[in-house]
Amino acid sequence: MAATGEAQAPPKAEAQPFTPLPIASLQMRIVAFLLDGIVVTGLVMFFFAVGFGQAALRYDDPPSSALWLGAAITAAAIFPVTPLLFAFLWAWRSQSLGMMAVGVIITTRSGYRISHTRALLRAVLWLLSIVPLCAGMFPLFFDPERRALHDRLAGTVVRELR
């Protein structure tokens, strides 16, 4: 009860930090990354089947225009879908599918749930961190909080659920 006699509303769940969680180990992050890679491979295979399905249904050799159309459909579908999927999962559950399986969570440095904007920023930066030969992952080996380049730029930390 407040001094005025009115009951105070409890704080929102999103505004409360998670209990102090340890930093996720490198091994757990690698396993989560590999599991997420399996999910992305499944998405690529789905869009590949949709994109090249029309070329496969032809009885003769498909013309090169059909192959280019299939490649364009696959690329146009997978590049927006993958970051949006991860951003949605990170904002909704603070975990991707691989992270759910391994038991790690993404928080801000102060331990709060990440926002939709920060999740989308992290997803885009994650792609940029992986594309040049995974060069953005090298800080994982030297940073005490095991933060990769995309984590540093997005202000996130991957923590272990216990």
mmCIF file of C-alpha atoms in Angstrom:
data_model
loop_
_atom_site.group_PDB
_atom_site.id
_atom_site.type_symbol
_atom_site.label_atom_id
_atom_site.label_comp_id
_atom_site.label_asym_id
_atom_site.label_seq_id
_atom_site.Cartn_x
_atom_site.Cartn_y
_atom_site.Cartn_z
ATOM 1 C CA MET A 1 0.000 0.000 0.000
ATOM 2 C CA ALA A 2 1.158 3.455 -0.793
ATOM 3 C CA ALA A 3 1.022 6.311 1.692
ATOM 4 C CA THR A 4 -2.233 7.472 0.093
ATOM 5 C CA GLY A 5 -3.934 4.162 0.836
ATOM 6 C CA GLU A 6 -4.065 3.095 -2.838
ATOM 7 C CA ALA A 7 -2.508 -0.124 -4.011
ATOM 8 C CA GLN A 8 0.483 0.315 -6.296
ATOM 9 C CA ALA A 9 0.460 -1.518 -9.593
ATOM 10 C CA PRO A 10 3.160 -4.173 -9.858
ATOM 11 C CA PRO A 11 5.912 -3.374 -12.364
ATOM 12 C CA LYS A 12 5.582 -4.825 -15.842
ATOM 13 C CA ALA A 13 7.314 -8.162 -16.439
ATOM 14 C CA GLU A 14 9.287 -6.761 -19.378
ATOM 15 C CA ALA A 15 10.715 -4.007 -17.182
ATOM 16 C CA GLN A 16 12.216 -6.412 -14.654
ATOM 17 C CA PRO A 17 15.653 -7.866 -15.331
ATOM 18 C CA PHE A 18 16.186 -11.594 -15.420
ATOM 19 C CA THR A 19 17.779 -13.042 -12.329
ATOM 20 C CA PRO A 20 21.561 -12.880 -12.595
ATOM 21 C CA LEU A 21 22.504 -15.560 -15.099
ATOM 22 C CA PRO A 22 26.000 -16.748 -15.973
ATOM 23 C CA ILE A 23 27.527 -15.979 -19.352
ATOM 24 C CA ALA A 24 26.953 -18.805 -21.844
ATOM 25 C CA SER A 25 29.975 -20.933 -22.623
ATOM 26 C CA LEU A 26 31.543 -21.007 -26.050
ATOM 27 C CA GLN A 27 30.541 -24.664 -26.472
ATOM 28 C CA MET A 28 26.864 -23.902 -25.802
ATOM 29 C CA ARG A 29 26.919 -21.030 -28.284
ATOM 30 C CA ILE A 30 28.513 -23.229 -30.952
ATOM 31 C CA VAL A 31 25.898 -25.966 -30.482
ATOM 32 C CA ALA A 32 23.083 -23.392 -30.615
ATOM 33 C CA PHE A 33 24.647 -21.918 -33.763
ATOM 34 C CA LEU A 34 24.823 -25.355 -35.416
ATOM 35 C CA LEU A 35 21.205 -26.101 -34.515
ATOM 36 C CA ASP A 36 20.142 -22.739 -35.903
ATOM 37 C CA GLY A 37 22.133 -23.598 -39.033
ATOM 38 C CA ILE A 38 19.995 -26.717 -39.436
ATOM 39 C CA VAL A 39 16.850 -24.560 -39.198
ATOM 40 C CA VAL A 40 18.178 -22.113 -41.798
ATOM 41 C CA THR A 41 19.180 -25.014 -44.074
ATOM 42 C CA GLY A 42 15.626 -26.320 -43.844
ATOM 43 C CA LEU A 43 14.307 -22.881 -44.812
ATOM 44 C CA VAL A 44 16.706 -22.705 -47.755
ATOM 45 C CA MET A 45 15.632 -26.173 -48.893
ATOM 46 C CA PHE A 46 11.960 -25.174 -48.685
ATOM 47 C CA PHE A 47 12.435 -21.984 -50.697
ATOM 48 C CA PHE A 48 14.719 -23.834 -53.109
ATOM 49 C CA ALA A 49 11.967 -26.389 -53.724
ATOM 50 C CA VAL A 50 9.410 -23.637 -54.279
ATOM 51 C CA GLY A 51 11.724 -21.615 -56.493
ATOM 52 C CA PHE A 52 12.944 -24.485 -58.648
ATOM 53 C CA GLY A 53 9.706 -26.486 -58.593
ATOM 54 C CA GLN A 54 8.497 -24.960 -61.814
ATOM 55 C CA ALA A 55 11.771 -25.867 -63.561
ATOM 56 C CA ALA A 56 11.625 -29.437 -62.264
ATOM 57 C CA LEU A 57 8.098 -29.935 -63.577
ATOM 58 C CA ARG A 58 9.210 -29.408 -67.170
ATOM 59 C CA TYR A 59 9.808 -32.556 -69.184
ATOM 60 C CA ASP A 60 12.746 -31.275 -71.200
ATOM 61 C CA ASP A 61 15.906 -29.571 -70.061
ATOM 62 C CA PRO A 62 14.904 -26.410 -68.243
ATOM 63 C CA PRO A 63 15.974 -23.204 -69.954
ATOM 64 C CA SER A 64 18.494 -21.043 -68.183
ATOM 65 C CA SER A 65 15.813 -18.397 -67.560
ATOM 66 C CA ALA A 66 13.905 -20.888 -65.378
ATOM 67 C CA LEU A 67 17.054 -21.571 -63.353
ATOM 68 C CA TRP A 68 17.688 -17.855 -62.892
ATOM 69 C CA LEU A 69 14.056 -17.367 -61.857
ATOM 70 C CA GLY A 70 14.359 -20.183 -59.307
ATOM 71 C CA ALA A 71 17.570 -18.722 -57.908
ATOM 72 C CA ALA A 72 15.970 -15.274 -57.697
ATOM 73 C CA ILE A 73 12.909 -16.627 -55.869
ATOM 74 C CA THR A 74 15.110 -18.533 -53.426
ATOM 75 C CA ALA A 75 17.355 -15.533 -52.700
ATOM 76 C CA ALA A 76 14.482 -13.055 -52.491
ATOM 77 C CA ALA A 77 12.643 -15.252 -50.010
ATOM 78 C CA ILE A 78 15.458 -16.483 -47.775
ATOM 79 C CA PHE A 79 17.281 -13.198 -47.140
ATOM 80 C CA PRO A 80 14.353 -11.323 -45.600
ATOM 81 C CA VAL A 81 12.840 -14.399 -43.931
ATOM 82 C CA THR A 82 15.926 -15.541 -41.992
ATOM 83 C CA PRO A 83 16.703 -12.274 -40.156
ATOM 84 C CA LEU A 84 13.013 -11.646 -39.505
ATOM 85 C CA LEU A 85 12.567 -15.144 -38.060
ATOM 86 C CA PHE A 86 15.502 -14.735 -35.693
ATOM 87 C CA ALA A 87 14.496 -11.182 -34.743
ATOM 88 C CA PHE A 88 10.955 -12.357 -33.991
ATOM 89 C CA LEU A 89 12.161 -15.258 -31.838
ATOM 90 C CA TRP A 90 14.749 -13.132 -30.011
ATOM 91 C CA ALA A 91 12.190 -10.412 -29.235
ATOM 92 C CA TRP A 92 9.458 -12.892 -28.302
ATOM 93 C CA ARG A 93 11.351 -15.515 -26.276
ATOM 94 C CA SER A 94 14.879 -14.040 -26.110
ATOM 95 C CA GLN A 95 15.952 -17.296 -27.772
ATOM 96 C CA SER A 96 16.233 -18.804 -31.230
ATOM 97 C CA LEU A 97 15.239 -22.434 -31.775
ATOM 98 C CA GLY A 98 18.827 -23.607 -31.263
ATOM 99 C CA MET A 99 19.119 -21.518 -28.118
ATOM 100 C CA MET A 100 15.907 -23.046 -26.770
ATOM 101 C CA ALA A 101 17.344 -26.520 -27.255
ATOM 102 C CA VAL A 102 20.650 -25.658 -25.573
ATOM 103 C CA GLY A 103 19.260 -23.456 -22.802
ATOM 104 C CA VAL A 104 20.756 -20.037 -23.461
ATOM 105 C CA ILE A 105 19.048 -16.655 -23.607
ATOM 106 C CA ILE A 106 19.830 -13.211 -25.026
ATOM 107 C CA THR A 107 19.598 -10.186 -22.729
ATOM 108 C CA THR A 108 20.847 -6.648 -22.698
ATOM 109 C CA ARG A 109 24.091 -6.084 -20.814
ATOM 110 C CA SER A 110 22.095 -5.054 -17.757
ATOM 111 C CA GLY A 111 20.022 -8.252 -17.865
ATOM 112 C CA TYR A 112 16.771 -7.043 -19.435
ATOM 113 C CA ARG A 113 14.797 -8.643 -22.274
ATOM 114 C CA ILE A 114 15.773 -7.199 -25.662
ATOM 115 C CA SER A 115 13.366 -5.010 -27.609
ATOM 116 C CA HIS A 116 12.062 -5.690 -31.108
ATOM 117 C CA THR A 117 14.344 -3.003 -32.534
ATOM 118 C CA ARG A 118 17.416 -4.391 -30.804
ATOM 119 C CA ALA A 119 16.494 -7.914 -31.922
ATOM 120 C CA LEU A 120 16.207 -6.799 -35.558
ATOM 121 C CA LEU A 121 19.480 -4.886 -35.277
ATOM 122 C CA ARG A 122 21.189 -7.963 -33.824
ATOM 123 C CA ALA A 123 19.794 -10.164 -36.619
ATOM 124 C CA VAL A 124 21.118 -7.869 -39.351
ATOM 125 C CA LEU A 125 24.466 -7.480 -37.598
ATOM 126 C CA TRP A 126 24.603 -11.265 -37.081
ATOM 127 C CA LEU A 127 24.409 -11.773 -40.854
ATOM 128 C CA LEU A 128 27.124 -9.170 -41.406
ATOM 129 C CA SER A 129 29.218 -10.806 -38.690
ATOM 130 C CA ILE A 130 29.043 -14.233 -40.341
ATOM 131 C CA VAL A 131 29.365 -13.335 -44.031
ATOM 132 C CA PRO A 132 33.067 -12.382 -44.152
ATOM 133 C CA LEU A 133 34.405 -15.825 -43.129
ATOM 134 C CA CYS A 134 32.847 -15.531 -39.647
ATOM 135 C CA ALA A 135 35.286 -12.718 -38.873
ATOM 136 C CA GLY A 136 32.787 -11.115 -36.510
ATOM 137 C CA MET A 137 32.916 -14.192 -34.287
ATOM 138 C CA PHE A 138 36.595 -13.790 -33.345
ATOM 139 C CA PRO A 139 35.901 -11.501 -30.349
ATOM 140 C CA LEU A 140 34.147 -14.483 -28.717
ATOM 141 C CA PHE A 141 37.560 -15.970 -27.962
ATOM 142 C CA PHE A 142 38.986 -12.848 -26.288
ATOM 143 C CA ASP A 143 36.046 -11.068 -24.668
ATOM 144 C CA PRO A 144 35.386 -11.975 -20.994
ATOM 145 C CA GLU A 145 31.629 -11.795 -21.661
ATOM 146 C CA ARG A 146 32.046 -13.922 -24.819
ATOM 147 C CA ARG A 147 30.396 -11.303 -26.979
ATOM 148 C CA ALA A 148 30.801 -11.454 -30.740
ATOM 149 C CA LEU A 149 30.864 -8.352 -32.927
ATOM 150 C CA HIS A 150 27.086 -8.348 -33.405
ATOM 151 C CA ASP A 151 26.590 -8.660 -29.631
ATOM 152 C CA ARG A 152 28.905 -5.714 -28.981
ATOM 153 C CA LEU A 153 27.209 -3.506 -31.569
ATOM 154 C CA ALA A 154 23.677 -4.475 -30.483
ATOM 155 C CA GLY A 155 24.479 -4.273 -26.762
ATOM 156 C CA THR A 156 23.471 -7.865 -26.011
ATOM 157 C CA VAL A 157 24.876 -10.737 -23.977
ATOM 158 C CA VAL A 158 24.154 -14.454 -24.353
ATOM 159 C CA ARG A 159 23.530 -16.046 -20.955
ATOM 160 C CA GLU A 160 22.996 -19.566 -19.702
ATOM 161 C CA LEU A 161 19.642 -20.580 -18.227
ATOM 162 C CA ARG A 162 20.056 -22.650 -15.111
#
